mmCIF file of C-alpha atoms and ligand atoms in Angstrom:
data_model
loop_
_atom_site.group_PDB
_atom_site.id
_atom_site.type_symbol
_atom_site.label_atom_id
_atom_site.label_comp_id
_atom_site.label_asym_id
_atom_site.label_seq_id
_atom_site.Cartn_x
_atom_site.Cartn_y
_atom_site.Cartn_z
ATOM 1 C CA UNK R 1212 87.996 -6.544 -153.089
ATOM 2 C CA UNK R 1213 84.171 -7.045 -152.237
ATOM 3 C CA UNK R 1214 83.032 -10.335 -150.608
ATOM 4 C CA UNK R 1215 80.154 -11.708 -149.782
ATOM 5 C CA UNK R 1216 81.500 -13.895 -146.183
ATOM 6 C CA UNK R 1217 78.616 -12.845 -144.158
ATOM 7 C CA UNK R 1218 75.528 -10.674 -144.752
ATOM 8 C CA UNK R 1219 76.823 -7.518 -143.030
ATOM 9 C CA UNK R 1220 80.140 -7.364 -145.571
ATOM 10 C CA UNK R 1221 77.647 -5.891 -147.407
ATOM 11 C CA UNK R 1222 75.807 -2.315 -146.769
ATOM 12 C CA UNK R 1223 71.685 -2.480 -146.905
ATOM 13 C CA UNK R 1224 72.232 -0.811 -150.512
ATOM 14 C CA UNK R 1225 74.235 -3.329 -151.947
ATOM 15 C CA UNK R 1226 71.252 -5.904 -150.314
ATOM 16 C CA UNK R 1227 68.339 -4.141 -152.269
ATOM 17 C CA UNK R 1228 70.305 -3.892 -155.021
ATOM 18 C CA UNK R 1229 71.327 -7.175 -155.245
ATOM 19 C CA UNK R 1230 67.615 -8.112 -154.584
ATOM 20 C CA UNK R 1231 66.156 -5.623 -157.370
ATOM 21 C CA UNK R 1232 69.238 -7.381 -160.028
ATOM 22 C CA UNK R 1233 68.052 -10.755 -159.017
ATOM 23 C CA UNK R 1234 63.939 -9.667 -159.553
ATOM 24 C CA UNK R 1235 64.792 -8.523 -163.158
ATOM 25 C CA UNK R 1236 66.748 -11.641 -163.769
ATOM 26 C CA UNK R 1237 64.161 -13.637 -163.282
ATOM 27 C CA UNK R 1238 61.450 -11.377 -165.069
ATOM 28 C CA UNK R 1239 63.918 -10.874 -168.035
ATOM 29 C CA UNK R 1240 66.631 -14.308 -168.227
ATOM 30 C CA UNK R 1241 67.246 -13.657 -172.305
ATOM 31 C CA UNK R 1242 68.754 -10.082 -171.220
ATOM 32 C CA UNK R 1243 71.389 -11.860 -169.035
ATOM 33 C CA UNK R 1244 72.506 -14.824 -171.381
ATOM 34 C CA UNK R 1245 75.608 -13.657 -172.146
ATOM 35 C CA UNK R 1246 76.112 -11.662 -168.719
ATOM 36 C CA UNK R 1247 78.782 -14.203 -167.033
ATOM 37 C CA UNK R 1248 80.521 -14.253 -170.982
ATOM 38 C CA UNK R 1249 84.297 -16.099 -170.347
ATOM 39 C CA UNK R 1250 83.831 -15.634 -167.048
ATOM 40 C CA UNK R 1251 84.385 -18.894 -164.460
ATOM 41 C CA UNK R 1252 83.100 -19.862 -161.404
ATOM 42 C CA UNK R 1253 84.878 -22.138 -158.840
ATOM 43 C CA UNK R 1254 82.955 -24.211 -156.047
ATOM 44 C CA UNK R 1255 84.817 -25.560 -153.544
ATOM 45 C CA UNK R 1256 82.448 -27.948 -151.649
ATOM 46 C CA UNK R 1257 83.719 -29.670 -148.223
ATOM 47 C CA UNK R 1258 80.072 -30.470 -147.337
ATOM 48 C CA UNK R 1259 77.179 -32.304 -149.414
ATOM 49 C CA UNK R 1260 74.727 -30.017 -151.176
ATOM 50 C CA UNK R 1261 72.058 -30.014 -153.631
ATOM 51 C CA UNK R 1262 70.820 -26.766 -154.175
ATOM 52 C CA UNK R 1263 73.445 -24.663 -154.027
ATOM 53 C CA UNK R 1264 75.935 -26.778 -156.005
ATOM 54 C CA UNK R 1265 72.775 -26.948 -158.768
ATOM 55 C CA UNK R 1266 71.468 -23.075 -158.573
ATOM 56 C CA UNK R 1267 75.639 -22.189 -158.752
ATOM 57 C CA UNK R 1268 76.635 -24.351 -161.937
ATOM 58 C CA UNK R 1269 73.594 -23.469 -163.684
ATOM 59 C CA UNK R 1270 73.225 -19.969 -163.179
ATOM 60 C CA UNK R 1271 76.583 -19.684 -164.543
ATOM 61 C CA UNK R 1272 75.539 -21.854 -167.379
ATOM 62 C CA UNK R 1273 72.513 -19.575 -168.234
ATOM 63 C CA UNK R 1274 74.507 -16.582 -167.752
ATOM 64 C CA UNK R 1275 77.118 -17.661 -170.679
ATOM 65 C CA UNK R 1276 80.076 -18.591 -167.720
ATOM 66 C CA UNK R 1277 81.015 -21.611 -166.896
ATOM 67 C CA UNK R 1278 81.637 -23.292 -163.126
ATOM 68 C CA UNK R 1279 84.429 -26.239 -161.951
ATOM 69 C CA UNK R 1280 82.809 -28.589 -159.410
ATOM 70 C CA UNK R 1281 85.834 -29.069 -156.877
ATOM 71 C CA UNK R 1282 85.197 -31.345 -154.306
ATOM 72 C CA UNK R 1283 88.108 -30.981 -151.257
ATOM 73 C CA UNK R 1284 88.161 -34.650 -150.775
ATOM 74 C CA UNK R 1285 90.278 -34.533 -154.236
ATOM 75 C CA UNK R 1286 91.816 -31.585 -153.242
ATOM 76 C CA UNK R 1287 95.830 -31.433 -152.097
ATOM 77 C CA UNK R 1288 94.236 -29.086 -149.744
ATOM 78 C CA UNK R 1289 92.049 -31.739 -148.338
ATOM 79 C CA UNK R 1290 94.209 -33.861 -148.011
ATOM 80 C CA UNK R 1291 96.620 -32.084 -145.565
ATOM 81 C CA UNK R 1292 99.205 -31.292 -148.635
ATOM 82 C CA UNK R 1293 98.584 -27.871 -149.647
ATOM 83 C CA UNK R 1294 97.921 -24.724 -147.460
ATOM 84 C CA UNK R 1295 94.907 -22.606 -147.759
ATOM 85 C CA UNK R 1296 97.127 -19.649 -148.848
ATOM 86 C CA UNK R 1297 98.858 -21.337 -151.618
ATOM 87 C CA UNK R 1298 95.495 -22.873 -152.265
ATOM 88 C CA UNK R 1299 94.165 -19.197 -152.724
ATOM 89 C CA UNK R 1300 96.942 -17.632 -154.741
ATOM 90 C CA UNK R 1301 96.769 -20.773 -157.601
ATOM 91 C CA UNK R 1302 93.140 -20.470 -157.957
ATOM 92 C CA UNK R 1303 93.329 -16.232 -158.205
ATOM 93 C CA UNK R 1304 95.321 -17.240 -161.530
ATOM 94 C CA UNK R 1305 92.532 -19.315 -163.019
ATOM 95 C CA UNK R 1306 89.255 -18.279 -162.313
ATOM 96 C CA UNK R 1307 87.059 -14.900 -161.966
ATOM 97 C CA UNK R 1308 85.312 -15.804 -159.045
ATOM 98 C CA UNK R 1309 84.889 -18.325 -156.574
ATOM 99 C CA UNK R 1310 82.156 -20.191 -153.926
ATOM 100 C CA UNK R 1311 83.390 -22.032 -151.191
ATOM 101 C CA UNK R 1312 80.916 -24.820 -148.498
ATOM 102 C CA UNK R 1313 83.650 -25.064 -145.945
ATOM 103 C CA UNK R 1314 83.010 -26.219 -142.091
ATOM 104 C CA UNK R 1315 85.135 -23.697 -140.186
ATOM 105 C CA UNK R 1316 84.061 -19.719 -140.632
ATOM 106 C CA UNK R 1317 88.006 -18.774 -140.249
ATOM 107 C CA UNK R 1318 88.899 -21.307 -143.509
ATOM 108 C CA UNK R 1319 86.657 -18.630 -145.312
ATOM 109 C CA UNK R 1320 88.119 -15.914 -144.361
ATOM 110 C CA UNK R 1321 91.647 -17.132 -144.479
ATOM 111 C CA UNK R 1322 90.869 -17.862 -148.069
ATOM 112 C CA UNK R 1323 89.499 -14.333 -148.950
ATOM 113 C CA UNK R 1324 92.714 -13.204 -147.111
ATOM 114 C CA UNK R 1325 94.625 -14.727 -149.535
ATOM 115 C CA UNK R 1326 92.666 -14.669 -152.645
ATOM 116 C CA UNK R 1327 92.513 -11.808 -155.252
ATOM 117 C CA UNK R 1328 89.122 -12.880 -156.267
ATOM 118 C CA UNK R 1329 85.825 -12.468 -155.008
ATOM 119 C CA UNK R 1330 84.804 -15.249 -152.344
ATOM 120 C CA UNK R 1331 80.982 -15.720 -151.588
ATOM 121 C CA UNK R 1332 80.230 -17.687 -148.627
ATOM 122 C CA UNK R 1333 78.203 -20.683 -149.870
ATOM 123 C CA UNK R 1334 77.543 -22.413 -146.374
ATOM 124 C CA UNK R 1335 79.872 -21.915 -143.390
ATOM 125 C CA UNK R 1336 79.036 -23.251 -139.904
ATOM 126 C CA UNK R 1337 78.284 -19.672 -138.888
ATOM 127 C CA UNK R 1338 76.830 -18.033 -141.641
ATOM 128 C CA UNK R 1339 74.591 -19.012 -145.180
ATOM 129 C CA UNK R 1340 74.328 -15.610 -146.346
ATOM 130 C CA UNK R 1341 73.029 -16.529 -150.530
ATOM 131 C CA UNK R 1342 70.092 -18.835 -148.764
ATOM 132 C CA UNK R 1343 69.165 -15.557 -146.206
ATOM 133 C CA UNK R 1344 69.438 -13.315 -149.552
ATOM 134 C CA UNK R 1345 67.370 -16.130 -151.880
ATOM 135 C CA UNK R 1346 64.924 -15.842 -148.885
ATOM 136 C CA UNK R 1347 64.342 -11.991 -148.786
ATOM 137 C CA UNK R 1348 63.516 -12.003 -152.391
ATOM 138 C CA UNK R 1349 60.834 -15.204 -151.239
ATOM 139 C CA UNK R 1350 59.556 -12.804 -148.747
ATOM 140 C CA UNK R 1351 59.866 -9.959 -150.612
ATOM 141 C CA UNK R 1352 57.627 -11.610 -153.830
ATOM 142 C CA UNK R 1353 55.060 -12.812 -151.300
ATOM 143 C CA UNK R 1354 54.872 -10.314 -148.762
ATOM 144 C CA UNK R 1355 55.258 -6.973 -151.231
ATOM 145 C CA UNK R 1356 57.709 -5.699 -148.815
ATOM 146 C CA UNK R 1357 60.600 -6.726 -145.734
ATOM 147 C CA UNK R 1358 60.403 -3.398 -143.588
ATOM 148 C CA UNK R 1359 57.689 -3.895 -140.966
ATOM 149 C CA UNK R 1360 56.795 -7.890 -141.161
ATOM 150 C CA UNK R 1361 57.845 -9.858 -137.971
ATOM 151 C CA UNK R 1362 60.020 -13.003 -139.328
ATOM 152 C CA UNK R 1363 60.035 -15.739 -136.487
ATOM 153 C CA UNK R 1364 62.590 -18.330 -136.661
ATOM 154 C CA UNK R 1365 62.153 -21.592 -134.379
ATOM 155 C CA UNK R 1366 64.528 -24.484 -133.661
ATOM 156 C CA UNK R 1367 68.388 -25.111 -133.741
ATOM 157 C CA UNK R 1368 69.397 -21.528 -133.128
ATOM 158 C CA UNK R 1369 73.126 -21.889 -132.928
ATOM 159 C CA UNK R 1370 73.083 -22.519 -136.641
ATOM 160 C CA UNK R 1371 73.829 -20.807 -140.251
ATOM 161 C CA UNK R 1372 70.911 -19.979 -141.327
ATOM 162 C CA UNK R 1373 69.600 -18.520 -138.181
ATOM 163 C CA UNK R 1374 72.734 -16.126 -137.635
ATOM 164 C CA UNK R 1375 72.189 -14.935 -141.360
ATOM 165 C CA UNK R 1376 68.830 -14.224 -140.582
ATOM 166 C CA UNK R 1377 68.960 -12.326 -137.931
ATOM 167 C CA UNK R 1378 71.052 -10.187 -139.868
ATOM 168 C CA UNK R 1379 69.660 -10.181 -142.795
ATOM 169 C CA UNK R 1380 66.490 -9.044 -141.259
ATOM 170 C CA UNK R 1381 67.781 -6.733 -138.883
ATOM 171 C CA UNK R 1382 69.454 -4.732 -141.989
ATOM 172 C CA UNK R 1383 66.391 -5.173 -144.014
ATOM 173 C CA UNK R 1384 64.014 -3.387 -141.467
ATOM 174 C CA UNK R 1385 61.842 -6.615 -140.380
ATOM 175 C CA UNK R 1386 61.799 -7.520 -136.633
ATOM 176 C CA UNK R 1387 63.004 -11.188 -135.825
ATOM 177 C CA UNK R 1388 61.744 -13.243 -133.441
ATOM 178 C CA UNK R 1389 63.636 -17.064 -132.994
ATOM 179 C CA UNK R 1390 62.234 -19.419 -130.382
ATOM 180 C CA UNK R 1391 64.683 -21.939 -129.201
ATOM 181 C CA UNK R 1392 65.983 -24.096 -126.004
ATOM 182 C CA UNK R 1393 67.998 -21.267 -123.088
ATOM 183 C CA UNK R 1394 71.557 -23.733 -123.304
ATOM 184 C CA UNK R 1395 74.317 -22.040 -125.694
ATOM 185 C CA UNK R 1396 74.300 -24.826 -127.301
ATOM 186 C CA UNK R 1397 71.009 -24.665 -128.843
ATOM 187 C CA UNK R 1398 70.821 -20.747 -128.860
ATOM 188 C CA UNK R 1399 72.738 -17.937 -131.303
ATOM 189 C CA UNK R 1400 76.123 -17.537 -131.022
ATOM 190 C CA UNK R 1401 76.439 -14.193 -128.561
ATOM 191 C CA UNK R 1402 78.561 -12.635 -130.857
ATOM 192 C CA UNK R 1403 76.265 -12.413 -133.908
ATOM 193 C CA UNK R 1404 73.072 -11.744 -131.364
ATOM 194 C CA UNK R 1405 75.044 -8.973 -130.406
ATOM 195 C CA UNK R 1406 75.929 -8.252 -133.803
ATOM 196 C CA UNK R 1407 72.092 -8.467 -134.410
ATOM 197 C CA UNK R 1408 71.021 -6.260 -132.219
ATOM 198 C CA UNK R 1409 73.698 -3.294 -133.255
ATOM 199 C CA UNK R 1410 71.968 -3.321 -136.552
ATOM 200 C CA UNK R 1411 68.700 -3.946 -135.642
ATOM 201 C CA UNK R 1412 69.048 -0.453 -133.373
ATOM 202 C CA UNK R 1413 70.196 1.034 -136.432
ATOM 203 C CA UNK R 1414 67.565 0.065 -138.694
ATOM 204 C CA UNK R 1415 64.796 0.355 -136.654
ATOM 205 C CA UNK R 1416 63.684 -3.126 -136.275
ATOM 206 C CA UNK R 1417 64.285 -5.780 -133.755
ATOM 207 C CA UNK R 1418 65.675 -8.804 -132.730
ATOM 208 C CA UNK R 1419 63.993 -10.750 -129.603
ATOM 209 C CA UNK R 1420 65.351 -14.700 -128.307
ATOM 210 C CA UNK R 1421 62.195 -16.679 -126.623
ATOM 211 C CA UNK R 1422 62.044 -20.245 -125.017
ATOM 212 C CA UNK R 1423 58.736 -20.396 -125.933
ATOM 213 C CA UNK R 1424 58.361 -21.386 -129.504
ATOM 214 C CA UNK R 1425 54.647 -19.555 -129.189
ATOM 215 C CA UNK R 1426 55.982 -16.262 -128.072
ATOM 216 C CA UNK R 1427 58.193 -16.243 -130.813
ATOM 217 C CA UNK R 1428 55.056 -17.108 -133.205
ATOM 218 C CA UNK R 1429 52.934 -15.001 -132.367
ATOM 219 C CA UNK R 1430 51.515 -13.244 -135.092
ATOM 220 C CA UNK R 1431 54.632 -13.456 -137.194
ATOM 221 C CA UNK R 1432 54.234 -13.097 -140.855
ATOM 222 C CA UNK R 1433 56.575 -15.258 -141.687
ATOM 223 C CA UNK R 1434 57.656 -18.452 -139.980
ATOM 224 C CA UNK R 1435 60.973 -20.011 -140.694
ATOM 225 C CA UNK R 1436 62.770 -23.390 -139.413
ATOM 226 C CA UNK R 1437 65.973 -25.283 -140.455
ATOM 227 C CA UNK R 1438 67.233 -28.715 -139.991
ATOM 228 C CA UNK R 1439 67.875 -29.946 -136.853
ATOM 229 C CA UNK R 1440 70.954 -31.870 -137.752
ATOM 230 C CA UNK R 1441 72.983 -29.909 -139.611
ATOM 231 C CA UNK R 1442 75.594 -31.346 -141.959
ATOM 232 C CA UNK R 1443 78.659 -30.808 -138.893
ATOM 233 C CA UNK R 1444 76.638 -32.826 -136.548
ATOM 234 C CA UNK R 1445 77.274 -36.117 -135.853
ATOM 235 C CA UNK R 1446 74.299 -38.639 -136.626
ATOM 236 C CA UNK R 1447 75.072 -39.875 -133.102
ATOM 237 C CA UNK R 1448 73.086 -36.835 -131.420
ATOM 238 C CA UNK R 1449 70.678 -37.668 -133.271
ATOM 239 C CA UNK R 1450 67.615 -38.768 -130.425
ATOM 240 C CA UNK R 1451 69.289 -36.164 -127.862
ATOM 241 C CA UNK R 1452 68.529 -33.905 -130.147
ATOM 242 C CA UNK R 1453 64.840 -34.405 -131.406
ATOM 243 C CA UNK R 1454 64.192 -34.742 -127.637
ATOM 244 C CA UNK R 1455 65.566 -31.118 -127.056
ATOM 245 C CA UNK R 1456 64.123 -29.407 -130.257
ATOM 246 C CA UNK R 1457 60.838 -31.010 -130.358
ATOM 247 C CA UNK R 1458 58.519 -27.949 -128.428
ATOM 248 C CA UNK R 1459 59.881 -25.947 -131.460
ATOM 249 C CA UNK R 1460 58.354 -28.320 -134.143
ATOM 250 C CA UNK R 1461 56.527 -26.250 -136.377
ATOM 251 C CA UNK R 1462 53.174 -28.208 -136.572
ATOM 252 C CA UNK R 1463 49.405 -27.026 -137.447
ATOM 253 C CA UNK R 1464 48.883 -25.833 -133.593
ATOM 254 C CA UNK R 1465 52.021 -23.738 -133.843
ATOM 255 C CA UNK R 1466 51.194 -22.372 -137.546
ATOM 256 C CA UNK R 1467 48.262 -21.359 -135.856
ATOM 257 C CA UNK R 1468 49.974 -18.252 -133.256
ATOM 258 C CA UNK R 1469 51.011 -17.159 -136.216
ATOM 259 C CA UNK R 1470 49.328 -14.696 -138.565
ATOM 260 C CA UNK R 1471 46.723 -16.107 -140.628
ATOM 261 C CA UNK R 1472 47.995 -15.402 -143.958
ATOM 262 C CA UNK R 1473 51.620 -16.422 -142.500
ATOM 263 C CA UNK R 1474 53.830 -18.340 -145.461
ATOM 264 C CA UNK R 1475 56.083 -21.054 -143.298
ATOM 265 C CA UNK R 1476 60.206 -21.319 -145.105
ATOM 266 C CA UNK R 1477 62.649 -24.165 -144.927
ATOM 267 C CA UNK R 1478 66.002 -23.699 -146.457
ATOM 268 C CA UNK R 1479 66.189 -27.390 -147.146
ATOM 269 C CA UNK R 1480 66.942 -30.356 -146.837
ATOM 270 C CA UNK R 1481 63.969 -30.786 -144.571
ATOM 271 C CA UNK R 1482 62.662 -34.008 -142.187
ATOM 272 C CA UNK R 1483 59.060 -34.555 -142.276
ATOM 273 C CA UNK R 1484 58.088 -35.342 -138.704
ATOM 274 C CA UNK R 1485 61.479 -33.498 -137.404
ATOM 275 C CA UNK R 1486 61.514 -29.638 -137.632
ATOM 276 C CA UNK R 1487 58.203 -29.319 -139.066
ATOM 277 C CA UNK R 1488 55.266 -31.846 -139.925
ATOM 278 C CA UNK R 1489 54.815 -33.033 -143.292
ATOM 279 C CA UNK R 1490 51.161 -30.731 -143.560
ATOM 280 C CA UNK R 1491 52.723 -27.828 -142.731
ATOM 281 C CA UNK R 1492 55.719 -27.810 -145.203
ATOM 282 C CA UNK R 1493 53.484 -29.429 -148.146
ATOM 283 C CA UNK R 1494 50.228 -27.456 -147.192
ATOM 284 C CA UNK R 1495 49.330 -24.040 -148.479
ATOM 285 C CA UNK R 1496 51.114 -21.437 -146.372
ATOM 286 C CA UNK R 1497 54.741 -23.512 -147.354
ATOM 287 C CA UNK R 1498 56.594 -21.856 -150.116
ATOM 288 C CA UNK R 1499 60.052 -24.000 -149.493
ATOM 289 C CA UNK R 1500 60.273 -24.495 -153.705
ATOM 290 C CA UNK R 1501 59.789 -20.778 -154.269
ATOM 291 C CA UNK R 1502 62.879 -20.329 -151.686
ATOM 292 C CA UNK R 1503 64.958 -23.248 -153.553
ATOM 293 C CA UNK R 1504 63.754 -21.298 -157.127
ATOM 294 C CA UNK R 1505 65.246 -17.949 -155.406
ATOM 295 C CA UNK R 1506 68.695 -19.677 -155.016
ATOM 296 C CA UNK R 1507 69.360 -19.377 -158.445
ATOM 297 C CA UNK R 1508 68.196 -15.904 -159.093
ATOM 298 C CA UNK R 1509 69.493 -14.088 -155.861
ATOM 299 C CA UNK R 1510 72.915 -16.167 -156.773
ATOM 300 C CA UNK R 1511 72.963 -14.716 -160.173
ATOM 301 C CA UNK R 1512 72.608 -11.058 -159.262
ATOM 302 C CA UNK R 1513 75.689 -11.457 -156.369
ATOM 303 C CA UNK R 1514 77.752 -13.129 -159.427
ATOM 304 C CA UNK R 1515 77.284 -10.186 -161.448
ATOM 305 C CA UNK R 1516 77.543 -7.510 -158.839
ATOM 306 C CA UNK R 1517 80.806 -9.240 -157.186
ATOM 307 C CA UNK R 1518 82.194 -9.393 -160.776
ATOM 308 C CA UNK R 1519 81.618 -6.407 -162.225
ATOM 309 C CA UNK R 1520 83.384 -4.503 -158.674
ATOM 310 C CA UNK R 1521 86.160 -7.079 -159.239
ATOM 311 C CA UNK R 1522 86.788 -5.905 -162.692
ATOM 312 C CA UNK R 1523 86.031 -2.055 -161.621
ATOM 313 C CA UNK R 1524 89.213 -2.835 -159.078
ATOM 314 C CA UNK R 1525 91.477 -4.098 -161.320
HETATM 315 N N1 LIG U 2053 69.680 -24.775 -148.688
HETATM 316 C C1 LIG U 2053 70.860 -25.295 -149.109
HETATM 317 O O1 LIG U 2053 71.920 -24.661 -149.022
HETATM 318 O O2 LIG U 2053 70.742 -26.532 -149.651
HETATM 319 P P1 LIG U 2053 71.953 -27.521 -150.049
HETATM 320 O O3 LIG U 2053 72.626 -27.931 -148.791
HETATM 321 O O4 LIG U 2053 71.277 -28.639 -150.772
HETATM 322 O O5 LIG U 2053 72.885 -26.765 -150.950
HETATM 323 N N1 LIG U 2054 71.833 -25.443 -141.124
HETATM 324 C C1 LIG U 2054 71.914 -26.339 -142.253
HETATM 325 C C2 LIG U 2054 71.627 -25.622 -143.535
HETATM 326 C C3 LIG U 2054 71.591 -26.507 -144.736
HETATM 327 C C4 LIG U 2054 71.406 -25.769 -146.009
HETATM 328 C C5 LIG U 2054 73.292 -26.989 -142.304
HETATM 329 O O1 LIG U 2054 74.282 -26.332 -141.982
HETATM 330 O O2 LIG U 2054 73.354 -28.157 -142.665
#
């Protein structure tokens, strides 16, 4: 059974692929309205979410499927009276496919241990691979290509959307750069920097850590931040935490190490005045709604690719 738990489940075929599914989706919706026909989606959120609860249910909607919103706090798993496992094997008897938000990385995989349906990793705390896949079709659309560009990511570096990243652009050819404070705390988990690196090595592209939010910059053609409070941290490191990450603010002097043409990326939810300033993610260069947008269309073409192996397998 294919998954989608982090980026490198997948090989960089099933990437393009999934990228070249989700550009003719978009250019051609009508050919796809009956694509998802019967077939139902379940999204298992433990976390808040706008945009990937909305680009899920509706993408499913427009596809002919349908999706069940299932938040864990009415769950008997969520409240401490079901196991994962059993929680797995009920909802393999329902539904065709399923998205889970969970905190803990392991939860994930423990489910797709025990499930006999696709999982797709919709937010762990290690890994967001559908907003790194959403954002290589951004990049893709405005930059004509992946292979070649240098990404730089700055900020919170121990973080989801960073570790997908780096993966995602180490399989897909570009070089990354992030910028971000020296303590582990702050910095990529070794593991996946490691991880990183192996494919980056493989694919001919690179993957470089600076403490200087400049160096990573510098002359990138794409610059990317991400919340600096992500939903598993407490509100209470709040002003510890704006003091550490604010030399990796992405501001109009910091835009400008970059390349000129350079389009700046937010996953979202963003903090005007936090991880960037509000001219640089409502100026020109920002194409944040184009990234949101993707969610939907990137989403769409893993649905159908995860579903049609599924059915292939059974
Ligand atoms: N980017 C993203 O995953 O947004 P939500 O948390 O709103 O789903
Ligand atoms: N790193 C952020 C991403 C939000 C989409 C978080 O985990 O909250």
């Amino acid at each position: 059974m294919r998954h989608l738990l982090t980026l490198d489940d997948w090989t960089p075929a099933h990437i393009e692929s999934a990228l070249d599914l989700a550009e003719e989706i978009k250019a051609h919706p009508g050919n796809y309205a009956h694509a998802a026909h019967r077939r139902t989606l379940l999204m298992i959120f433990e976390k808040p979410s706008l945009r990937t609860r909305l680009s899920f249910e509706t993408g499913m909607t427009r596809m002919g499927g349908h999706a069940i919103y299932y938040d864990t706090r009415s769950s008997p798993m969520g409240a401490g009276k079901e196991t994962l496992e059993d929680t797995a094997h009920t909802f393999s008897r329902y539904v065709d496919i399923v998205m889970a938000r969970l905190f803990k990385h392991s939860d994930l995989e423990e489910m797709a241990r025990h499930a006999s349906v696709p999982i797709i990793n919709a937010l762990t705390d290690l890994a967001h691979p559908c907003q790194i896949l959403a954002d290589l079709l951004t990049i893709r659309e405005h930059k004509g290509r992946i292979r070649g560009l240098k990404v730089a990511y700055v900020g919170d570096s121990n973080n989801n959307v960073t570790h997908s990243l780096m993966i995602g652009c180490a399989m897909t050819g570009a070089d990354i750069a992030v910028g971000c404070p020296a303590a582990a705390d702050y910095a990529p988990q070794p593991s996946v920097l490691e991880r990183a690196r192996g494919l980056a090595k493989t694919h001919n592209s690179s993957v470089t850590v600076h403490e200087s939010a400049a160096d990573a910059v510098a002359d990138a053609d794409v610059v990317y931040t991400d919340s600096w409070m992500s939903y598993h941290i407490p509100q209470a490191e709040l002003d510890e935490r704006v003091r550490i990450f604010m030399p990796y603010q992405v501001n109009a002097d910091l835009m400008a190490a970059a390349s000129s043409d350079a389009i700046f990326m937010n996953c979202l939810p963003a903090m005007r005045g936090y991880e960037q300033t509000a001219d640089v993610i409502d100026g020109p260069q920002s194409v944040v709604f184009d990234q949101a947008e993707n969610r939907l269309h990137a989403q769409n073409a893993v649905l159908l690719s995860l579903l049609e192996d599924a059915e292939k397998a059974h």
